[in-house]
Coordinates of C-alpha atoms (C1' of nucleotides) in Angstrom, one line a residue:
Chain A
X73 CA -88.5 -7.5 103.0
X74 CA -89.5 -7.8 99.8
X75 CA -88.1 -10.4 97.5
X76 CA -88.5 -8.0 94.2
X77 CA -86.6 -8.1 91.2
X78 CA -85.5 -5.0 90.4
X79 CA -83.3 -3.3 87.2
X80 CA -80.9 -1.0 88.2
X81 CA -79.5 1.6 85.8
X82 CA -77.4 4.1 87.3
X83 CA -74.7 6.8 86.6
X84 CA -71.7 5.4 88.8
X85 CA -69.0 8.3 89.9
X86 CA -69.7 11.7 88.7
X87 CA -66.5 13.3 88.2
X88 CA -64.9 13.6 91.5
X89 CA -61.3 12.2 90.9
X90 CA -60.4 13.8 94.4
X91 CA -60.3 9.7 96.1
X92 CA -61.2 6.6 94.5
X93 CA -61.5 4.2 97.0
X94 CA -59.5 1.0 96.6
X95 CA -62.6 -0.9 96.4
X96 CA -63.2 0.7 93.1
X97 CA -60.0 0.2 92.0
X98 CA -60.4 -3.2 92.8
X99 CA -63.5 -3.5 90.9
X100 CA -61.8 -1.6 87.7
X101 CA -59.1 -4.2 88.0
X102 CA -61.2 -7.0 88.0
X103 CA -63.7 -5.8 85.1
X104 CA -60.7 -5.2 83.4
X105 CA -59.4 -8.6 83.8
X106 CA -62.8 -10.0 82.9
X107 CA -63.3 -7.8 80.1
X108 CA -59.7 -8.6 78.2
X109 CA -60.2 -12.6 78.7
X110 CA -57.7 -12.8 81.5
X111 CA -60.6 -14.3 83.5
X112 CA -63.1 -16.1 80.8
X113 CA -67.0 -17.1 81.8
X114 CA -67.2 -19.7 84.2
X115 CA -63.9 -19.0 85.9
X116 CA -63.0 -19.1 89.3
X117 CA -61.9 -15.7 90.8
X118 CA -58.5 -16.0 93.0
X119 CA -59.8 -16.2 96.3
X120 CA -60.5 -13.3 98.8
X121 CA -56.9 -14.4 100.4
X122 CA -55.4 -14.4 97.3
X123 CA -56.4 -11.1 95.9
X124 CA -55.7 -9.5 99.4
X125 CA -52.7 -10.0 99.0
X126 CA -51.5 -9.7 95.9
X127 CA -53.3 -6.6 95.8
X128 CA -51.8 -5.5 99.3
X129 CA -54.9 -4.7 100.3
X130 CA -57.2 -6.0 103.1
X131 CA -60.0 -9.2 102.6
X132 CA -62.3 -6.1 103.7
X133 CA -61.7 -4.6 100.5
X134 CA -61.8 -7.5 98.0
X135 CA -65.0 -8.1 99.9
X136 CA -66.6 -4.3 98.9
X137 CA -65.6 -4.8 95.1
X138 CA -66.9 -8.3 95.0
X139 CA -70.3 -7.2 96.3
X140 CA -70.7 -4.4 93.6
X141 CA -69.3 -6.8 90.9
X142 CA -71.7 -9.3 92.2
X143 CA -74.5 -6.5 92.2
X144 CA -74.0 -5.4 88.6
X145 CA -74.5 -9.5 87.7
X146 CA -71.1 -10.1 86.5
X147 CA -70.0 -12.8 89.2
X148 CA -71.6 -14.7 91.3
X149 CA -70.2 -15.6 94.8
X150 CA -71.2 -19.1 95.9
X151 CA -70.3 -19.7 99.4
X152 CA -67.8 -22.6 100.0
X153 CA -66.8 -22.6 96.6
X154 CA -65.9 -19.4 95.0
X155 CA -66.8 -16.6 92.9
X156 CA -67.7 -17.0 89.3
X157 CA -67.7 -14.9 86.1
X158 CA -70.9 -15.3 84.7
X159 CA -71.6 -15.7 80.8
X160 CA -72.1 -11.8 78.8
X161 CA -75.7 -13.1 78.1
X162 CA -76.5 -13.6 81.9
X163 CA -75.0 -10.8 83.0
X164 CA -76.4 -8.1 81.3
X165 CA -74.7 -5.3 82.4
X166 CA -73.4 -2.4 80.7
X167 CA -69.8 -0.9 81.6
X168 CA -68.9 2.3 79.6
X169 CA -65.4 3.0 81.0
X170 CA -65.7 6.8 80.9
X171 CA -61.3 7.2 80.1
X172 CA -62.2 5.7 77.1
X173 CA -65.3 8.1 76.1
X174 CA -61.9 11.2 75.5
X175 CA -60.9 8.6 73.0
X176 CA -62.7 10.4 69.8
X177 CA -63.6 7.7 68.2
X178 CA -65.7 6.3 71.4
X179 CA -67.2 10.0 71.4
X180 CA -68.6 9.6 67.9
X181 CA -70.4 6.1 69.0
X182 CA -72.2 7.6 71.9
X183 CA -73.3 10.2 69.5
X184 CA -74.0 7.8 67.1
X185 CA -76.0 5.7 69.8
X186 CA -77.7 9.0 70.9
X187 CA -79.0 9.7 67.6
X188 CA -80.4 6.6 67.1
X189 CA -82.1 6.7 70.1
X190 CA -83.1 10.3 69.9
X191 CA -84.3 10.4 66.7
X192 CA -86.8 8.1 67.3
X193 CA -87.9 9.2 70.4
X194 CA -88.3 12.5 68.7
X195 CA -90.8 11.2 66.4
X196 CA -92.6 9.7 69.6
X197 CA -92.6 12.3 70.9
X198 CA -94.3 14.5 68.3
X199 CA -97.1 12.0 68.6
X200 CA -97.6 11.5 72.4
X201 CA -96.3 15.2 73.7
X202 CA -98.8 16.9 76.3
X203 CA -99.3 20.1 76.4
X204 CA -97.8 20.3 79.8
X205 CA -94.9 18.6 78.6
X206 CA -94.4 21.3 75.1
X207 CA -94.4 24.2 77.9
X208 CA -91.7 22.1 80.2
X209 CA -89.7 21.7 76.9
X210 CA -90.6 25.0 75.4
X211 CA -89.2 26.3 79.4
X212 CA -85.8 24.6 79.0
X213 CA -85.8 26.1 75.1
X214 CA -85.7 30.0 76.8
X215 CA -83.8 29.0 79.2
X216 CA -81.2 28.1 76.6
X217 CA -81.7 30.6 74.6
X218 CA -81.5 33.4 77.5
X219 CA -77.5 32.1 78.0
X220 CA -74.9 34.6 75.9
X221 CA -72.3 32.0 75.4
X222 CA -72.3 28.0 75.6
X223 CA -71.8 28.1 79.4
X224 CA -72.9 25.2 82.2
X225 CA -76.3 26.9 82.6
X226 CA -76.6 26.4 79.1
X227 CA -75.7 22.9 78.6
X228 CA -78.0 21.8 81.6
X229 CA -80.7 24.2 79.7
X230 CA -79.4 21.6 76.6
X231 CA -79.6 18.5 78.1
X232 CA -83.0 18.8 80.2
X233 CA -84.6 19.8 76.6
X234 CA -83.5 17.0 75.3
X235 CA -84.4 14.5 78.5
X236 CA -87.9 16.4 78.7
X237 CA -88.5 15.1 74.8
X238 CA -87.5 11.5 75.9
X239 CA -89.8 11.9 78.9
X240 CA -92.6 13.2 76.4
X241 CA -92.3 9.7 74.5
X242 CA -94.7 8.8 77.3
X243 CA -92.2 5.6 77.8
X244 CA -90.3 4.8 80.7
X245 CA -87.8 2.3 79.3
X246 CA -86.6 5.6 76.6
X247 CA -86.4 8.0 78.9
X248 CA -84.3 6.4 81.5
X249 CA -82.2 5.2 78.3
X250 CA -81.8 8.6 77.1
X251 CA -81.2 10.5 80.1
X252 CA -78.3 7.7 80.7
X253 CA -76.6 8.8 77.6
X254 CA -77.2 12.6 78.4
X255 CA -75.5 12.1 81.5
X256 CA -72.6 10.8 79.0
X257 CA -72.8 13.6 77.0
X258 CA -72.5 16.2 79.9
X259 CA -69.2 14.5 81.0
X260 CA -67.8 14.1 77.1
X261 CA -68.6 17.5 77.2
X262 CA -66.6 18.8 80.4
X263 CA -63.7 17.1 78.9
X264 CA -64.1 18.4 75.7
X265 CA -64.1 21.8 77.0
X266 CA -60.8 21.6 78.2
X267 CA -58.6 20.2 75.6
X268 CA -60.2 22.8 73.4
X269 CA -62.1 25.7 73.4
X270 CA -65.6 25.0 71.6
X271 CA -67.2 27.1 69.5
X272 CA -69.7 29.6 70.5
X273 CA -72.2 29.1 68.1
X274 CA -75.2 29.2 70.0
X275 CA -77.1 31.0 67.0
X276 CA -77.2 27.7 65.4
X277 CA -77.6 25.2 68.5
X278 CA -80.6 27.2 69.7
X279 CA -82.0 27.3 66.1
X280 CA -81.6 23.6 65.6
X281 CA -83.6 22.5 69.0
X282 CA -86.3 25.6 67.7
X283 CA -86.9 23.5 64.7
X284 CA -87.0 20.7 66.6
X285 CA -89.4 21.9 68.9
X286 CA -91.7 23.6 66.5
X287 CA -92.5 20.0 64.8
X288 CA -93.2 18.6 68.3
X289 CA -95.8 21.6 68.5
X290 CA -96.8 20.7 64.9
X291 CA -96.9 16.8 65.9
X292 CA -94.8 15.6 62.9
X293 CA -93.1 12.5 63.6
X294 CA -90.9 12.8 60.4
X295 CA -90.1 16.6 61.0
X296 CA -89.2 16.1 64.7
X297 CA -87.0 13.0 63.5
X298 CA -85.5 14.5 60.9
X299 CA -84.5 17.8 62.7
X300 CA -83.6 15.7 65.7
X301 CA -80.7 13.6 63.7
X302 CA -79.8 17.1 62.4
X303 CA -78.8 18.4 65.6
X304 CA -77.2 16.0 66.7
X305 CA -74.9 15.7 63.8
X306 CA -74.5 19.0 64.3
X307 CA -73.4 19.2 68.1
X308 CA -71.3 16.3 67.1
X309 CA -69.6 18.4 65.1
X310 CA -69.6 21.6 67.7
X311 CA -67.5 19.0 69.9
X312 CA -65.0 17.3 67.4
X313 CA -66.5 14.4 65.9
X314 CA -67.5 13.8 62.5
X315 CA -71.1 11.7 62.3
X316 CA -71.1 9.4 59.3
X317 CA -74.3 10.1 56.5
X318 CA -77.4 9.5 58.1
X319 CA -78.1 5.9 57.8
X320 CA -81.9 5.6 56.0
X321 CA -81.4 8.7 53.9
X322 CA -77.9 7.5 52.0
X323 CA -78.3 3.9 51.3
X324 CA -75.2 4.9 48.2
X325 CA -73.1 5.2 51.9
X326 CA -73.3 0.9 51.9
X327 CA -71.0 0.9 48.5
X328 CA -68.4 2.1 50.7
X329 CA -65.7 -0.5 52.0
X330 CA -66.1 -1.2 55.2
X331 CA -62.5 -2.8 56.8
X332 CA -63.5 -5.7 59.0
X333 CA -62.9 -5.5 63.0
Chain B
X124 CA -53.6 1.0 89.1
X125 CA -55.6 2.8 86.7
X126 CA -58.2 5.5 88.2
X127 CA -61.0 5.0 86.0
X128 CA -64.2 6.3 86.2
X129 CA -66.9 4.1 85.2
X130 CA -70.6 3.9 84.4
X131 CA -72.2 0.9 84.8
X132 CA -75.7 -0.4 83.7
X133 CA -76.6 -3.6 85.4
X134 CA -79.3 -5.7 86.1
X135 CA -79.7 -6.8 89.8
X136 CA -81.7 -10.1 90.7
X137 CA -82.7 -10.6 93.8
X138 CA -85.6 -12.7 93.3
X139 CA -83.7 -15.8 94.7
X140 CA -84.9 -16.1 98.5
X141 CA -82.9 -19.1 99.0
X142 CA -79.5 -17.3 100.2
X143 CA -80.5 -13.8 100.3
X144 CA -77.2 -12.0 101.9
X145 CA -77.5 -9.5 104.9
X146 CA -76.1 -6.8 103.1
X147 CA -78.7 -7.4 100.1
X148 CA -81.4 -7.2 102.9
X149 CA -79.9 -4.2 104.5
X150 CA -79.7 -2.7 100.7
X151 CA -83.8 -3.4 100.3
X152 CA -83.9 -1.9 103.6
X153 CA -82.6 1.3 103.0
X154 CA -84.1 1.3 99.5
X155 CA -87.5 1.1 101.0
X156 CA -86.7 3.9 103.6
X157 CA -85.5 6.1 100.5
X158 CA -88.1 5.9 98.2
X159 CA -90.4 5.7 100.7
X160 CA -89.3 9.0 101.7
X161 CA -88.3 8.1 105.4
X162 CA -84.7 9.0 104.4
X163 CA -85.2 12.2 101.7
X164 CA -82.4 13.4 99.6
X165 CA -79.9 15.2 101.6
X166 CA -80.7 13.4 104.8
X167 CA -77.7 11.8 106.5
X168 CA -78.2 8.0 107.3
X169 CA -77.8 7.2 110.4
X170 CA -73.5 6.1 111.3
X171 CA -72.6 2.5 110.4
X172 CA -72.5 2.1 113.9
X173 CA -75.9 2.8 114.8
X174 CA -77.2 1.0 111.5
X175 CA -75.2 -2.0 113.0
X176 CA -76.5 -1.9 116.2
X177 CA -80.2 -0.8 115.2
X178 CA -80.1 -4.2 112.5
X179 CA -78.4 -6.7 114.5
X180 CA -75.4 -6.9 111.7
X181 CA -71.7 -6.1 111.7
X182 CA -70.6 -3.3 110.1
X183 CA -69.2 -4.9 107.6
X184 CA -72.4 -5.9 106.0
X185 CA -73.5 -2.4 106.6
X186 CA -70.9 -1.0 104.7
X187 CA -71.0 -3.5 102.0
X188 CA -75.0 -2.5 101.4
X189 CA -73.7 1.4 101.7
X190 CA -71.3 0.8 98.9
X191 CA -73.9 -1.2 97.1
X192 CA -76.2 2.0 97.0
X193 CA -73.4 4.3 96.3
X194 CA -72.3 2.8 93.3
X195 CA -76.0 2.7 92.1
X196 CA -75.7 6.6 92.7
X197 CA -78.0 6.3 95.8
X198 CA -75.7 8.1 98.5
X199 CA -72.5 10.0 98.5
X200 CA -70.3 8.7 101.5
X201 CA -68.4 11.4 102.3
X202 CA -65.4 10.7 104.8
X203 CA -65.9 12.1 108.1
X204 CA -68.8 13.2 107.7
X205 CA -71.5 10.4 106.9
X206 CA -73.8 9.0 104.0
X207 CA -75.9 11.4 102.4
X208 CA -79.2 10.6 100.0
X209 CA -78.6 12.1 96.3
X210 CA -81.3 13.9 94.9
X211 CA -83.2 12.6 92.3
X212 CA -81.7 14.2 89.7
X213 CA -78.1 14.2 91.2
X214 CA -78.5 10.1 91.6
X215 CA -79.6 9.5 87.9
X216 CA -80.0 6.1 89.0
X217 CA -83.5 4.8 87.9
X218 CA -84.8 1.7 89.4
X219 CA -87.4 -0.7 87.3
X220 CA -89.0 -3.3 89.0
X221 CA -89.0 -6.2 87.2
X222 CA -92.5 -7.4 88.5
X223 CA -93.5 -4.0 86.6
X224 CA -92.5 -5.9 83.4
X225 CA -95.0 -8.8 83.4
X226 CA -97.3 -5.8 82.8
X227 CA -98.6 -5.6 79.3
X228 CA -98.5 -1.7 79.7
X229 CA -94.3 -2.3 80.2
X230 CA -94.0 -5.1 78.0
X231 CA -95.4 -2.7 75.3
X232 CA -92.7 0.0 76.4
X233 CA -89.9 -2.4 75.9
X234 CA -91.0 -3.3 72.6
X235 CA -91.1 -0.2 72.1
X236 CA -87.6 1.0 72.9
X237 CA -86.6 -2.3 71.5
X238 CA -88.2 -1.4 67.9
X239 CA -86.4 2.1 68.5
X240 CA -83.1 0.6 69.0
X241 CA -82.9 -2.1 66.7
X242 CA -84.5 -0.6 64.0
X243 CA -81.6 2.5 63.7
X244 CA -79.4 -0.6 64.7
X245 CA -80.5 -2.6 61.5
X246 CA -80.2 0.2 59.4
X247 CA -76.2 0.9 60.6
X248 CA -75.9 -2.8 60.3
X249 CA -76.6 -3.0 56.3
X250 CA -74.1 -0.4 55.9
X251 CA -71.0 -1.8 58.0
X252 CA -71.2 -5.5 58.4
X253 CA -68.6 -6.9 57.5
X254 CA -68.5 -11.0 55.7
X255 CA -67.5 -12.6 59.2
X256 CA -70.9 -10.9 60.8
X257 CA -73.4 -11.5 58.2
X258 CA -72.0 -15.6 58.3
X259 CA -72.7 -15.3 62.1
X260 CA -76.1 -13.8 61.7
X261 CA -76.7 -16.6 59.1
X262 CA -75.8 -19.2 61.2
X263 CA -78.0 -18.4 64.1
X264 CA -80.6 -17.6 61.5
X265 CA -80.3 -21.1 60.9
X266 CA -80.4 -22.3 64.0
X267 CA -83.2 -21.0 64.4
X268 CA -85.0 -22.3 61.4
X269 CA -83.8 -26.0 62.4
X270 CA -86.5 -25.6 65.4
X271 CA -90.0 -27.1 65.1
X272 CA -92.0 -25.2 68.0
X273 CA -90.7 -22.3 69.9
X274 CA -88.9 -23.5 71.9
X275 CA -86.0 -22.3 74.3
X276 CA -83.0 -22.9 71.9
X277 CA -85.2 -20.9 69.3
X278 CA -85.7 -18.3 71.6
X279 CA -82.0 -18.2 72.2
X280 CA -80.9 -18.1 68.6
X281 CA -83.4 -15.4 67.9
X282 CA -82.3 -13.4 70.5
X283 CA -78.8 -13.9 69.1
X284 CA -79.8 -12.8 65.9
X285 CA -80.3 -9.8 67.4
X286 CA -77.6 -8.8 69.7
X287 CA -75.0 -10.3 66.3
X288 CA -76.8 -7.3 64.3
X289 CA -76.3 -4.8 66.8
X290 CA -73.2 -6.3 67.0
X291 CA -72.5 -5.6 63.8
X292 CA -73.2 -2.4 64.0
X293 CA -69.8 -1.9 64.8
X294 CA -70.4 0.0 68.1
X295 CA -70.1 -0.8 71.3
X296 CA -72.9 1.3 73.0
X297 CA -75.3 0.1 70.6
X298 CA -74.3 -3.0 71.4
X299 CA -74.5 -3.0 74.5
X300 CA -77.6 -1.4 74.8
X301 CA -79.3 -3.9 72.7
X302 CA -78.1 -6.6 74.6
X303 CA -79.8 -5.4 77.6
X304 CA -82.5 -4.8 76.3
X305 CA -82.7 -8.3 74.8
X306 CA -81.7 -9.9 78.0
X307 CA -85.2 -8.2 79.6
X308 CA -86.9 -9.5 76.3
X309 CA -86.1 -12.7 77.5
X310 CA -86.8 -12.2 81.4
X311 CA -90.1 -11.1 80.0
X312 CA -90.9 -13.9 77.1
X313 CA -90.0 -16.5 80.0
X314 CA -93.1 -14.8 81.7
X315 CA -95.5 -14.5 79.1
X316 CA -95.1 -18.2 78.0
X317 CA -96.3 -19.3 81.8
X318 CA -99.5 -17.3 81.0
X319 CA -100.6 -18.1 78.0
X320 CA -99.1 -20.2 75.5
X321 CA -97.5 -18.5 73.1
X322 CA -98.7 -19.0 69.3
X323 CA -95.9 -21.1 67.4
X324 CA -95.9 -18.9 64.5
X325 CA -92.1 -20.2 63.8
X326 CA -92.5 -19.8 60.0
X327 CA -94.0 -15.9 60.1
X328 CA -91.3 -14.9 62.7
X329 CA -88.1 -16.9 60.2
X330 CA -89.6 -15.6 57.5
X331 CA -89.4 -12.1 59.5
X332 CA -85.7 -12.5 60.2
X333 CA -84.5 -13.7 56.4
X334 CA -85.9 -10.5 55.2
X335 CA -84.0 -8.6 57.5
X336 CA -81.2 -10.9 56.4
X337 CA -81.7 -10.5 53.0
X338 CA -81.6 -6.7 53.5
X339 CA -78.1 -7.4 55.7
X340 CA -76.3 -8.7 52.7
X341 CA -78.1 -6.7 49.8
X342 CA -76.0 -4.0 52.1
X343 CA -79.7 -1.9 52.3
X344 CA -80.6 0.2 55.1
X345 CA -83.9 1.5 54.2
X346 CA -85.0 -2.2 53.7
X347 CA -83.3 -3.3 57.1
X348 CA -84.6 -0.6 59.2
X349 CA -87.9 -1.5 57.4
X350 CA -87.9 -5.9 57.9
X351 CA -86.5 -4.8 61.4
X352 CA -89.1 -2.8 62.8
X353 CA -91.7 -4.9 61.1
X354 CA -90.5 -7.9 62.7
X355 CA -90.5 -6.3 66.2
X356 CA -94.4 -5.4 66.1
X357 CA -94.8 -8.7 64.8
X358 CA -93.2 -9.9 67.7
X359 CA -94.5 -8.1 70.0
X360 CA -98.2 -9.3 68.4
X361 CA -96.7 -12.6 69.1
X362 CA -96.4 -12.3 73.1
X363 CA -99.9 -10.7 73.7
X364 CA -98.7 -6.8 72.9
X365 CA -100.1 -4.3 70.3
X366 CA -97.5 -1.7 69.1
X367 CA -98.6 2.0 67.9
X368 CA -98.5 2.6 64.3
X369 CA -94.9 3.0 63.1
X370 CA -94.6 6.9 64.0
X371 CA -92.1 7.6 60.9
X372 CA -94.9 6.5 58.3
X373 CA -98.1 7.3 60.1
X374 CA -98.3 11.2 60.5
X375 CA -101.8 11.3 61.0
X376 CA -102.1 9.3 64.6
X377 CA -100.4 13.0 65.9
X378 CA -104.1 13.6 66.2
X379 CA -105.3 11.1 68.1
X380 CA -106.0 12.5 72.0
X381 CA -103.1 11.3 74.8
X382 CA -104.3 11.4 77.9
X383 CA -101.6 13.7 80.2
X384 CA -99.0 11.4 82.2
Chain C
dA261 C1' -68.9 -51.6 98.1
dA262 C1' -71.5 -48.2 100.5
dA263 C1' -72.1 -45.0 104.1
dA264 C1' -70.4 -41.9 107.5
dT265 C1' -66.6 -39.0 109.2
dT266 C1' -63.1 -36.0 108.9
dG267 C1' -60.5 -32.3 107.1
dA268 C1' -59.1 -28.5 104.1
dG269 C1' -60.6 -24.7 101.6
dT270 C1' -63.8 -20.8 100.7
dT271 C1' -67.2 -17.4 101.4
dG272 C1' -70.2 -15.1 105.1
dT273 C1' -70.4 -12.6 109.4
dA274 C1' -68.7 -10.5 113.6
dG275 C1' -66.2 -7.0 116.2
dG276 C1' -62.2 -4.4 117.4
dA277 C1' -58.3 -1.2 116.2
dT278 C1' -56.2 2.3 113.6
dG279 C1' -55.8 5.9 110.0
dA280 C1' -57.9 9.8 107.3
dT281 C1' -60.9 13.6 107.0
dA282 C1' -64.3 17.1 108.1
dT283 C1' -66.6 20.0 111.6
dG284 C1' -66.9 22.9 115.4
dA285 C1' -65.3 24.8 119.9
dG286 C1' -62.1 27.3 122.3
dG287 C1' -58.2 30.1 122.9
dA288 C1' -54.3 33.2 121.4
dC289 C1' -53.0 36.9 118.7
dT290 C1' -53.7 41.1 116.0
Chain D
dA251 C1' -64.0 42.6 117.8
dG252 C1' -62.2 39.8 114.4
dT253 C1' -59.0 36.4 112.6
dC254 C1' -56.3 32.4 112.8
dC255 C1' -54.6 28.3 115.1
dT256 C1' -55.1 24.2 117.7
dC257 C1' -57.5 20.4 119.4
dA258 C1' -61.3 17.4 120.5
dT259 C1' -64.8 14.9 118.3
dA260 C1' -67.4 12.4 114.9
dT261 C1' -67.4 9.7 110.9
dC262 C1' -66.0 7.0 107.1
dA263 C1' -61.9 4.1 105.3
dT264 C1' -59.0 0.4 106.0
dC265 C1' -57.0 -3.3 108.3
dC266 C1' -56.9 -7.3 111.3
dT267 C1' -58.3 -11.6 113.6
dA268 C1' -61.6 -14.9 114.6
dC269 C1' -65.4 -17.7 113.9
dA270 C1' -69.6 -19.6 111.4
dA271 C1' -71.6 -21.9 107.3
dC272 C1' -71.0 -24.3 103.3
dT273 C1' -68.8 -27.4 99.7
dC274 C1' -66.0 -30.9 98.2
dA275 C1' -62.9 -34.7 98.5
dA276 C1' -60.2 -37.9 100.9
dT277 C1' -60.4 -41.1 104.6
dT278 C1' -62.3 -44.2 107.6
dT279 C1' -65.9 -47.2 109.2
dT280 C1' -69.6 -50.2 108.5

DNA sequence: AAAATTGAGTTGTAGGATGATATGAGGACT
DNA sequence: AGTCCTCATATCATCCTACAACTCAATTTT
């Protein structure tokens, strides 16, 4: 087989809460652990034993999380020895507990993430489209539009516009990263839905991704930027969260105190 | 225990042949059969037992490689019924061979995301960081500047320049992200280096980083958005990689013909 | 003192046994 | 005939024991 190194980036869990296996819960215990300190870089894990039983689980078990902590690069399992945490830097791997994203305040980062990377991407977009790819985007654009009320179909319609523009930056790396957060989104979203009712205002979420759209057609960098960030203050707003200014345009926003973390 | 649900980004290495585990070679295994379409989405893989028997392994490597690709969003294991492959869309799990990245093509595409992130990154930096986080940056700024050549420790304390600005960002997904990305950075510099050595242009590149600095603690987001995504095609110059024209300030390379994907 | 041996401890692998869950076949009842 | 129930079967989920391979340190031997 091939001896390839390979970057995995992947959606773990959709939303079935039906039966977590104990594995997982294993492996949110221990990424807990490792996350809060309890267990710095360059520990020791307890041994299999160890965590069998204290966990009252079987060695099978331990064994499962192990390998998927071990696969996401945040331990490393040396045989007749133990298993280590490795250092953040070497493990590069991103956990976004997804309890925490119904926590507002985590909401308004991903937004904030997604309009930094989105905004961007816009602009790249407007450059590099193909006319293959407006059509596609144009597609998921009527297909949004077409939806009475801000149902499912309408939010997939919403999030494959927005993945198709990511795709039209022609980049790989962008695309996968946006379609990552998107797959965020569509969860923060379900949630959102159920605490409280959103507003209907498709009127102005289909008019925002129009102007959007119209300065890919019109391959504007700035407009398809500039509307981008738009929108997505604005559907940060259609689900709860408040956006802070937008970053280049307000530079008075820097007198403001900032309290320390 | 806690019943998260979690997302997880993660790099897996592989490239070591030394110890390579059976359930890591059972993983390639069926990662070959999938994308090579032997197994499509929606087949069933064959029972544990059979995979067992048909590889020579226990099951208990078999069902650690199964729960390998199931937290990568590969397969669904559904009890009592058997593995399935996830659709494409369904598995939103997107693999990037690393060997892809000692392409310039990909090395220009990470640049690229990288000056996408970081630049929005810089810009939110300037407005939030606090005193503690601009001493950091400063000191690894520093560090940096004590170095003759480019050299490893230079590389290090550039890179954690980087990640203490998107640190400072004050979110975590930014973060994060960033992070990552400069963890591939430095996968891929490591490379670039063996080819051809790299021009030790440490004076350009820490002059680079005090601007950016300088626009840190004059608390300026225009100018840190600006020094940072200069910087980034400088640095991408630096390692052998040409970077389009910044698409915010150049309009008119909209015109310019793009070949269909 | 240096080298070889031994032993304990740990992860890696093997294979069986049992529980949980979904599917389908067959029969009983309406 | 159609519906519902029961049961056998298939499969994953978990548990268990045992052994192999590896590391390290203490012990013994040279």
């Amino acid at each position: 087989m091939t001896s390839k190194v390979e970057t995995v980036v992947s959606v773990r869990s959709r939303n079935f809460v039906h039966s977590e296996n104990l594995p997982q819960k294993v492996v949110s215990l221990l990424y807990g652990d490792i996350d809060s300190g309890v267990l710095a870089p360059g520990n020791r894990l307890p041994t299999e034993q160890q965590l069998a039983a204290r966990l009252g689980v079987s060695r099978n078990v331990i064994r499962e999380a192990i390998a998927q902590l071990r696969a996401d690069g945040i331990v490393e399992a040396r045989q007749g020895i133990g298993v280590f945490v490795l250092a953040p830097e070497q493990r590069a791997a991103i956990r976004i507990d997804r309890a925490a994203l119904q926590d507002a305040g985590n909401m308004e980062r991903l937004f904030e993430l997604r309009s930094v990377l989105e905004t961007e991407a816009a602009a790249l977009a407007a450059i590099r489209r193909s006319p293959d790819q407006l059509a596609a985007i144009k597609a998921h654009l009527d297909r949004m539009s077409g939806e009475e009320r801000w149902e499912d179909g309408s939010i997939d319609a919403d999030l494959a516009f927005h993945r198709e523009i990511a795709k039209a930056t022609d980049n790989t790396y962008i695309h996968t990263f946006i379609s990552f957060v998107c797959e965020q989104i569509r969860q923060t979203i379900y949630y959102a839905r159920k605490i409280n009712p959103l507003h209907d205002l498709v009127t102005v979420n289909v008019g925002e991704h129009v102007r959007i759209y119209d300065a890919l057609v019109a391959g504007d960098p700035k407009a398809a930027a500039h509307a981008m960030r738009h929108h997505i203050h604005g559907a940060a707003e259609r689900v709860g969260v408040k956006l802070g200014e937008y970053p280049r345009e307000a530079e008075t926003a820097a007198k403001r105190k900032k309290a320390a973390t």
